[in-house]
Amino acid sequence: MNQATTTAAPISSTTRWLRWANLAFMLYLLLLAVSLVSSGFKVSVGGHAKELFAFASHPVAGLMIGMVATALIQSSSTVTSIIVGLVAGGLPVSIAIPMIMGANIGTTVTNTIVSLGHIRNKEEFKRAFASATIHDFFNLLAVAIFLPLEMMFGVLAKASEWLVSPFLSTGNLSMKSMDVIGPLTKPVAGAIKEPMMTFGPQVGGGLMIALGVLMLFISITVMGKLMKSLMVGRAREILKGAIGRGPLHGIFSGSVVTVLVQSSSTTTSLMVPLVGSGVLKVRDVYPFTVGANIGTCITALLAATAVSGEFAVFALQIALVHLVFNILATVFIFGVPVLREIPVKGADWISDQAIKNKSVVFGYLALVFLVIPGLVLSLTA
């Protein structure tokens, strides 16, 4: 077999340009989807907003909703973009903040599933499962620290409010002066809305939300695949130079690679087989994994640019909450040596239990992502 058949053919310039054009279209589809979710929410909720918001008014219930939704959809980017759309439709920021935190936990289930590929080899599985669950433990610790702080002092709400204060101080909550996306999405969103309204506000609004969520899922999935194909060389180079060169370098590189591939699940899942096979150590990928949390915030920020109207500034605020939460969690946990070690020790302990008894893996997944959320939601309903 000659070399030409064993190596992948280079991408032609025409194919590359077509992929960039497709990427631009998917970005437009993402922005349009957020606009549809926002409009559909406004139309369908109408005067029933208080009853709907009351369901998620308890912060822990909001946390569980965000967590379960992300675990099911397998994309924190999709869930946070939906939350941006809901806030643009009138969902209070205070209710949305725990949902954003929950999305951070829900996205970690992907790594754990990937680690099951090494389940036949005890040593490989121990390493792979530890590298997967270190993300879980970090995000659980971040929520354990910042959810009580948010409930008592409104740390994230105040920090994000300060960041959007230039818009609030004008006395005009809309961001029309910065609205360059609205004119592009409004005509299409309006054309979709018109036939939907023939079913009535509740059904029509619900259909708009459903269509928006479907479009979000498609656009983010395709964007991730396109970014990987376009940036794979650059991402790989960053990856090679990222591991084992200190926490700050690892965090920065994890953020950059995640922005390039548009998916924290992809970035962190990439690490699992590398650790499982012994190429990298759990401690090496730990900062890189944490950096992925920061990089994934770009999608919600992009989604917020699609919003216009009276709640536009709050849509930007909730996107900034996601960013501020991940930055503060990284600085605080990595800045305190005792806290920094907790995810490492937790991952090491759970992986030891997993190789002794494989049912621990499925028990852990069921407990964290199904049983506990189900109990909390039933108690706070």
Tab-separated table of C-alpha atoms in Angstrom:
chain	number	residue	atom	x	y	z
A	1	MET	CA	0.000	0.000	0.000
A	2	ASN	CA	1.523	3.320	-1.012
A	3	GLN	CA	1.758	6.425	1.120
A	4	ALA	CA	-0.961	8.250	-0.829
A	5	THR	CA	-3.575	5.760	0.316
A	6	THR	CA	-2.516	5.749	3.960
A	7	THR	CA	-2.617	9.492	4.563
A	8	ALA	CA	-5.635	11.762	4.335
A	9	ALA	CA	-5.818	13.956	1.254
A	10	PRO	CA	-5.317	17.668	1.915
A	11	ILE	CA	-8.419	19.850	1.815
A	12	SER	CA	-8.659	21.811	-1.434
A	13	SER	CA	-9.022	25.596	-1.269
A	14	THR	CA	-12.532	25.339	-2.787
A	15	THR	CA	-13.628	22.821	-0.141
A	16	ARG	CA	-12.123	25.002	2.601
A	17	TRP	CA	-14.004	28.089	1.366
A	18	LEU	CA	-17.238	26.090	1.152
A	19	ARG	CA	-16.743	24.973	4.741
A	20	TRP	CA	-16.130	28.545	5.900
A	21	ALA	CA	-19.313	29.625	4.070
A	22	ASN	CA	-21.234	26.767	5.706
A	23	LEU	CA	-19.801	27.801	9.081
A	24	ALA	CA	-21.027	31.387	8.526
A	25	PHE	CA	-24.482	30.045	7.640
A	26	MET	CA	-24.544	27.853	10.775
A	27	LEU	CA	-23.614	30.878	12.885
A	28	TYR	CA	-26.548	32.750	11.317
A	29	LEU	CA	-28.788	29.735	12.046
A	30	LEU	CA	-27.648	29.810	15.690
A	31	LEU	CA	-28.515	33.503	16.009
A	32	LEU	CA	-31.865	32.974	14.280
A	33	ALA	CA	-32.637	30.043	16.606
A	34	VAL	CA	-32.032	32.194	19.712
A	35	SER	CA	-34.317	34.851	18.248
A	36	LEU	CA	-37.058	32.212	17.704
A	37	VAL	CA	-36.733	30.832	21.266
A	38	SER	CA	-36.944	34.372	22.653
A	39	SER	CA	-40.001	35.343	20.552
A	40	GLY	CA	-41.755	32.022	21.150
A	41	PHE	CA	-41.244	32.316	24.899
A	42	LYS	CA	-42.688	35.842	24.968
A	43	VAL	CA	-45.728	34.796	22.920
A	44	SER	CA	-46.527	31.499	24.646
A	45	VAL	CA	-45.969	32.573	28.269
A	46	GLY	CA	-47.794	35.880	28.058
A	47	GLY	CA	-49.592	36.483	31.365
A	48	HIS	CA	-48.576	33.084	32.804
A	49	ALA	CA	-44.942	34.055	33.406
A	50	LYS	CA	-45.206	34.079	37.190
A	51	GLU	CA	-46.607	30.545	37.388
A	52	LEU	CA	-43.930	29.208	35.039
A	53	PHE	CA	-41.065	30.982	36.826
A	54	ALA	CA	-42.352	29.774	40.201
A	55	PHE	CA	-41.518	26.196	39.166
A	56	ALA	CA	-37.813	27.028	38.888
A	57	SER	CA	-37.750	29.794	41.472
A	58	HIS	CA	-35.830	27.640	43.965
A	59	PRO	CA	-32.116	27.928	43.039
A	60	VAL	CA	-31.414	24.217	43.614
A	61	ALA	CA	-34.336	23.278	41.334
A	62	GLY	CA	-32.955	25.636	38.664
A	63	LEU	CA	-29.536	24.000	39.051
A	64	MET	CA	-31.044	20.544	38.503
A	65	ILE	CA	-33.032	21.683	35.451
A	66	GLY	CA	-29.855	23.019	33.803
A	67	MET	CA	-27.926	19.896	34.750
A	68	VAL	CA	-30.475	17.341	33.507
A	69	ALA	CA	-31.167	19.278	30.286
A	70	THR	CA	-27.448	19.367	29.454
A	71	ALA	CA	-26.901	15.702	30.356
A	72	LEU	CA	-29.779	14.751	28.016
A	73	ILE	CA	-28.861	17.067	25.121
A	74	GLN	CA	-25.106	16.443	25.625
A	75	SER	CA	-24.242	20.068	24.884
A	76	SER	CA	-23.807	22.864	27.410
A	77	SER	CA	-23.496	25.299	24.486
A	78	THR	CA	-27.014	24.410	23.321
A	79	VAL	CA	-28.515	24.675	26.819
A	80	THR	CA	-26.816	27.999	27.643
A	81	SER	CA	-27.950	29.403	24.280
A	82	ILE	CA	-31.524	28.327	25.081
A	83	ILE	CA	-31.224	30.020	28.490
A	84	VAL	CA	-30.027	33.226	26.769
A	85	GLY	CA	-33.130	33.042	24.566
A	86	LEU	CA	-35.402	32.491	27.582
A	87	VAL	CA	-33.911	35.471	29.448
A	88	ALA	CA	-34.416	37.547	26.296
A	89	GLY	CA	-38.065	36.438	26.491
A	90	GLY	CA	-38.464	37.574	30.105
A	91	LEU	CA	-37.039	34.812	32.327
A	92	PRO	CA	-35.487	36.617	35.340
A	93	VAL	CA	-31.673	36.506	35.486
A	94	SER	CA	-31.826	35.362	39.148
A	95	ILE	CA	-33.677	32.190	38.087
A	96	ALA	CA	-31.421	31.595	35.070
A	97	ILE	CA	-28.122	31.784	37.028
A	98	PRO	CA	-28.485	28.361	38.762
A	99	MET	CA	-29.529	26.850	35.412
A	100	ILE	CA	-26.257	28.093	33.891
A	101	MET	CA	-24.355	26.477	36.783
A	102	GLY	CA	-26.249	23.217	36.230
A	103	ALA	CA	-25.274	23.203	32.555
A	104	ASN	CA	-21.617	23.143	33.626
A	105	ILE	CA	-22.174	19.911	35.569
A	106	GLY	CA	-24.382	18.257	32.930
A	107	THR	CA	-21.781	18.568	30.187
A	108	THR	CA	-19.315	16.346	32.079
A	109	VAL	CA	-21.342	13.162	31.513
A	110	THR	CA	-19.864	12.883	27.977
A	111	ASN	CA	-16.346	12.257	29.336
A	112	THR	CA	-17.558	9.487	31.620
A	113	ILE	CA	-19.286	7.731	28.715
A	114	VAL	CA	-16.089	8.017	26.596
A	115	SER	CA	-14.041	6.456	29.418
A	116	LEU	CA	-16.181	3.275	29.193
A	117	GLY	CA	-14.249	2.461	25.998
A	118	HIS	CA	-11.350	1.395	28.260
A	119	ILE	CA	-13.452	-0.730	30.631
A	120	ARG	CA	-11.860	-4.054	29.580
A	121	ASN	CA	-8.382	-3.056	30.765
A	122	LYS	CA	-8.241	-2.298	34.513
A	123	GLU	CA	-5.238	0.040	34.487
A	124	GLU	CA	-6.378	1.903	31.370
A	125	PHE	CA	-9.890	2.251	32.743
A	126	LYS	CA	-8.664	3.585	36.097
A	127	ARG	CA	-6.687	6.338	34.328
A	128	ALA	CA	-9.450	7.106	31.804
A	129	PHE	CA	-12.225	7.196	34.415
A	130	ALA	CA	-10.129	9.449	36.684
A	131	SER	CA	-9.432	11.877	33.821
A	132	ALA	CA	-13.178	11.938	32.994
A	133	THR	CA	-14.457	12.436	36.524
A	134	ILE	CA	-11.912	15.131	37.450
A	135	HIS	CA	-14.079	17.453	35.311
A	136	ASP	CA	-17.170	16.332	37.265
A	137	PHE	CA	-15.535	16.949	40.643
A	138	PHE	CA	-14.188	20.349	39.624
A	139	ASN	CA	-17.605	21.532	38.399
A	140	LEU	CA	-19.417	20.057	41.411
A	141	LEU	CA	-16.950	21.815	43.723
A	142	ALA	CA	-17.392	25.096	41.820
A	143	VAL	CA	-21.175	24.887	42.245
A	144	ALA	CA	-20.857	23.856	45.919
A	145	ILE	CA	-18.836	27.053	46.522
A	146	PHE	CA	-20.617	29.569	44.288
A	147	LEU	CA	-24.299	28.539	44.522
A	148	PRO	CA	-24.481	29.307	48.283
A	149	LEU	CA	-22.544	32.551	47.688
A	150	GLU	CA	-25.014	33.465	44.948
A	151	MET	CA	-28.012	32.617	47.146
A	152	MET	CA	-26.657	34.698	50.057
A	153	PHE	CA	-24.907	37.609	48.361
A	154	GLY	CA	-25.759	37.519	44.618
A	155	VAL	CA	-22.046	37.458	43.672
A	156	LEU	CA	-22.535	36.519	40.007
A	157	ALA	CA	-25.616	38.694	39.559
A	158	LYS	CA	-23.753	41.734	40.905
A	159	ALA	CA	-20.558	41.085	38.934
A	160	SER	CA	-22.440	40.598	35.659
A	161	GLU	CA	-24.697	43.586	36.391
A	162	TRP	CA	-21.581	45.730	36.816
A	163	LEU	CA	-20.308	44.503	33.438
A	164	VAL	CA	-23.552	45.482	31.683
A	165	SER	CA	-24.024	48.681	33.725
A	166	PRO	CA	-23.024	50.963	30.808
A	167	PHE	CA	-26.253	49.858	29.080
A	168	LEU	CA	-28.356	50.103	32.269
A	169	SER	CA	-27.079	53.603	33.136
A	170	THR	CA	-28.460	55.002	29.884
A	171	GLY	CA	-31.973	54.266	31.174
A	172	ASN	CA	-32.631	52.243	28.044
A	173	LEU	CA	-32.505	48.479	28.559
A	174	SER	CA	-32.341	47.753	24.867
A	175	MET	CA	-29.071	47.388	23.004
A	176	LYS	CA	-30.301	48.858	19.747
A	177	SER	CA	-27.153	50.907	19.326
A	178	MET	CA	-25.180	47.638	19.144
A	179	ASP	CA	-27.831	45.646	17.292
A	180	VAL	CA	-26.145	44.622	14.062
A	181	ILE	CA	-27.573	41.083	14.097
A	182	GLY	CA	-31.257	41.960	14.624
A	183	PRO	CA	-31.826	43.392	11.122
A	184	LEU	CA	-30.475	40.125	9.669
A	185	THR	CA	-32.555	37.752	11.801
A	186	LYS	CA	-35.821	39.673	12.322
A	187	PRO	CA	-37.236	39.356	8.762
A	188	VAL	CA	-36.730	35.560	8.734
A	189	ALA	CA	-37.954	35.150	12.337
A	190	GLY	CA	-41.033	37.234	11.466
A	191	ALA	CA	-41.732	35.109	8.385
A	192	ILE	CA	-41.573	31.940	10.515
A	193	LYS	CA	-43.685	33.459	13.308
A	194	GLU	CA	-46.606	34.504	11.061
A	195	PRO	CA	-47.842	31.005	10.054
A	196	MET	CA	-47.157	29.666	13.575
A	197	MET	CA	-49.550	32.218	15.089
A	198	THR	CA	-52.466	30.659	13.199
A	199	PHE	CA	-52.372	27.901	15.874
A	200	GLY	CA	-52.881	30.450	18.682
A	201	PRO	CA	-50.333	32.053	21.014
A	202	GLN	CA	-49.676	29.073	23.294
A	203	VAL	CA	-49.306	26.419	20.584
A	204	GLY	CA	-47.672	28.804	18.110
A	205	GLY	CA	-45.180	30.049	20.699
A	206	GLY	CA	-44.432	26.468	21.742
A	207	LEU	CA	-43.795	25.497	18.120
A	208	MET	CA	-41.417	28.453	17.728
A	209	ILE	CA	-39.478	27.389	20.854
A	210	ALA	CA	-39.313	23.768	19.641
A	211	LEU	CA	-38.108	24.848	16.190
A	212	GLY	CA	-35.559	27.219	17.777
A	213	VAL	CA	-34.189	24.471	20.046
A	214	LEU	CA	-33.930	22.060	17.089
A	215	MET	CA	-32.103	24.717	15.035
A	216	LEU	CA	-29.775	25.420	17.978
A	217	PHE	CA	-28.916	21.747	18.292
A	218	ILE	CA	-28.266	21.366	14.551
A	219	SER	CA	-26.257	24.592	14.180
A	220	ILE	CA	-24.008	23.969	17.197
A	221	THR	CA	-23.400	20.319	16.211
A	222	VAL	CA	-22.510	21.221	12.605
A	223	MET	CA	-20.420	24.219	13.731
A	224	GLY	CA	-18.408	21.911	15.991
A	225	LYS	CA	-17.730	19.470	13.144
A	226	LEU	CA	-16.802	22.244	10.718
A	227	MET	CA	-14.505	23.950	13.221
A	228	LYS	CA	-12.762	20.645	13.909
A	229	SER	CA	-12.166	20.032	10.197
A	230	LEU	CA	-10.983	23.603	9.574
A	231	MET	CA	-8.891	24.016	12.711
A	232	VAL	CA	-7.718	20.470	13.322
A	233	GLY	CA	-4.075	21.231	12.455
A	234	ARG	CA	-3.908	24.384	14.545
A	235	ALA	CA	-5.846	22.809	17.426
A	236	ARG	CA	-3.482	19.820	17.407
A	237	GLU	CA	-0.426	22.073	17.547
A	238	ILE	CA	-1.892	24.000	20.481
A	239	LEU	CA	-2.735	20.677	22.135
A	240	LYS	CA	0.828	19.379	21.759
A	241	GLY	CA	2.299	22.472	23.358
A	242	ALA	CA	-0.413	22.743	26.017
A	243	ILE	CA	0.038	19.710	28.218
A	244	GLY	CA	2.486	19.596	31.092
A	245	ARG	CA	3.691	23.197	30.842
A	246	GLY	CA	2.084	24.491	33.998
A	247	PRO	CA	-1.513	25.232	35.095
A	248	LEU	CA	-1.794	28.704	33.530
A	249	HIS	CA	-0.604	27.493	30.145
A	250	GLY	CA	-2.934	24.481	30.346
A	251	ILE	CA	-5.966	26.601	31.264
A	252	PHE	CA	-5.268	29.083	28.463
A	253	SER	CA	-4.724	26.322	25.895
A	254	GLY	CA	-7.891	24.490	26.957
A	255	SER	CA	-9.858	27.722	26.477
A	256	VAL	CA	-8.370	28.374	23.021
A	257	VAL	CA	-8.864	24.822	21.720
A	258	THR	CA	-12.485	24.816	22.951
A	259	VAL	CA	-13.174	28.129	21.170
A	260	LEU	CA	-11.677	26.600	18.013
A	261	VAL	CA	-13.761	23.403	18.093
A	262	GLN	CA	-16.856	25.040	19.668
A	263	SER	CA	-17.395	22.234	22.161
A	264	SER	CA	-16.036	21.652	25.670
A	265	SER	CA	-17.301	18.052	25.502
A	266	THR	CA	-15.114	17.451	22.431
A	267	THR	CA	-12.070	19.066	24.044
A	268	THR	CA	-12.316	17.172	27.313
A	269	SER	CA	-13.359	13.869	25.715
A	270	LEU	CA	-10.238	14.073	23.545
A	271	MET	CA	-8.145	13.880	26.719
A	272	VAL	CA	-9.749	10.691	28.077
A	273	PRO	CA	-8.233	8.143	25.639
A	274	LEU	CA	-4.852	9.930	25.808
A	275	VAL	CA	-4.789	9.509	29.603
A	276	GLY	CA	-6.246	6.002	29.402
A	277	SER	CA	-3.470	4.846	27.065
A	278	GLY	CA	-0.827	6.378	29.353
A	279	VAL	CA	0.300	9.127	26.949
A	280	LEU	CA	-0.730	11.840	29.441
A	281	LYS	CA	-1.257	11.970	33.199
A	282	VAL	CA	-4.464	13.006	34.982
A	283	ARG	CA	-2.708	15.970	36.596
A	284	ASP	CA	-1.478	17.131	33.174
A	285	VAL	CA	-4.965	17.337	31.663
A	286	TYR	CA	-6.623	18.823	34.754
A	287	PRO	CA	-5.856	22.523	33.927
A	288	PHE	CA	-6.627	21.910	30.246
A	289	THR	CA	-10.050	20.513	31.184
A	290	VAL	CA	-10.760	23.531	33.397
A	291	GLY	CA	-9.812	25.868	30.531
A	292	ALA	CA	-12.453	24.153	28.392
A	293	ASN	CA	-15.102	25.467	30.819
A	294	ILE	CA	-14.032	29.025	29.980
A	295	GLY	CA	-13.750	28.455	26.220
A	296	THR	CA	-17.287	27.079	25.919
A	297	CYS	CA	-18.736	30.425	27.125
A	298	ILE	CA	-18.166	31.911	23.651
A	299	THR	CA	-21.384	30.305	22.307
A	300	ALA	CA	-23.702	31.996	24.832
A	301	LEU	CA	-21.965	35.341	24.197
A	302	LEU	CA	-22.501	34.905	20.449
A	303	ALA	CA	-26.148	33.959	21.094
A	304	ALA	CA	-26.653	37.150	23.140
A	305	THR	CA	-25.730	39.271	20.101
A	306	ALA	CA	-28.874	38.013	18.350
A	307	VAL	CA	-31.199	39.517	20.946
A	308	SER	CA	-32.951	42.861	20.703
A	309	GLY	CA	-35.764	44.520	22.651
A	310	GLU	CA	-36.342	45.424	26.272
A	311	PHE	CA	-34.643	42.332	27.748
A	312	ALA	CA	-31.611	42.345	25.425
A	313	VAL	CA	-29.255	43.636	28.098
A	314	PHE	CA	-30.328	40.832	30.446
A	315	ALA	CA	-29.587	38.246	27.727
A	316	LEU	CA	-26.054	39.664	27.559
A	317	GLN	CA	-25.907	39.622	31.372
A	318	ILE	CA	-26.722	35.902	31.646
A	319	ALA	CA	-24.121	35.095	28.966
A	320	LEU	CA	-21.585	37.055	31.036
A	321	VAL	CA	-22.704	35.169	34.176
A	322	HIS	CA	-21.532	31.962	32.472
A	323	LEU	CA	-18.128	33.502	31.736
A	324	VAL	CA	-17.709	35.153	35.166
A	325	PHE	CA	-18.716	31.937	36.979
A	326	ASN	CA	-16.126	29.843	35.142
A	327	ILE	CA	-13.355	32.422	35.519
A	328	LEU	CA	-14.031	32.952	39.247
A	329	ALA	CA	-14.252	29.187	39.870
A	330	THR	CA	-10.940	28.644	38.074
A	331	VAL	CA	-9.155	31.470	39.921
A	332	PHE	CA	-10.573	30.521	43.330
A	333	ILE	CA	-10.122	26.741	43.160
A	334	PHE	CA	-6.707	26.837	41.492
A	335	GLY	CA	-5.607	29.692	43.744
A	336	VAL	CA	-6.219	27.689	46.934
A	337	PRO	CA	-3.970	24.579	47.030
A	338	VAL	CA	-6.337	22.626	49.336
A	339	LEU	CA	-9.289	23.205	46.985
A	340	ARG	CA	-7.156	22.473	43.895
A	341	GLU	CA	-6.440	18.968	45.216
A	342	ILE	CA	-10.070	18.009	45.927
A	343	PRO	CA	-11.026	17.138	42.294
A	344	VAL	CA	-7.774	15.130	41.875
A	345	LYS	CA	-8.381	13.139	45.067
A	346	GLY	CA	-12.075	12.688	44.294
A	347	ALA	CA	-11.331	11.375	40.794
A	348	ASP	CA	-8.629	9.062	42.153
A	349	TRP	CA	-10.974	7.661	44.807
A	350	ILE	CA	-13.941	7.070	42.474
A	351	SER	CA	-11.687	5.423	39.855
A	352	ASP	CA	-10.301	3.053	42.541
A	353	GLN	CA	-13.871	2.059	43.441
A	354	ALA	CA	-14.768	1.657	39.749
A	355	ILE	CA	-12.034	-0.888	38.996
A	356	LYS	CA	-13.034	-2.903	42.081
A	357	ASN	CA	-16.677	-2.963	41.017
A	358	LYS	CA	-17.838	-1.865	37.550
A	359	SER	CA	-21.379	-1.222	38.818
A	360	VAL	CA	-19.948	1.828	40.666
A	361	VAL	CA	-19.651	3.571	37.269
A	362	PHE	CA	-23.320	3.149	36.397
A	363	GLY	CA	-24.384	3.829	39.995
A	364	TYR	CA	-22.354	7.052	39.958
A	365	LEU	CA	-23.896	8.187	36.638
A	366	ALA	CA	-27.432	7.337	37.795
A	367	LEU	CA	-26.968	8.987	41.205
A	368	VAL	CA	-25.427	12.262	39.990
A	369	PHE	CA	-27.411	12.764	36.801
A	370	LEU	CA	-30.778	11.065	37.506
A	371	VAL	CA	-31.576	10.147	41.134
A	372	ILE	CA	-30.397	13.308	42.939
A	373	PRO	CA	-31.896	15.719	40.324
A	374	GLY	CA	-35.175	13.765	40.357
A	375	LEU	CA	-35.435	13.879	44.147
A	376	VAL	CA	-34.554	17.572	44.337
A	377	LEU	CA	-37.067	18.509	41.639
A	378	SER	CA	-39.832	16.487	43.299
A	379	LEU	CA	-39.089	18.071	46.720
A	380	THR	CA	-38.919	21.640	45.413
A	381	ALA	CA	-41.838	21.432	42.972
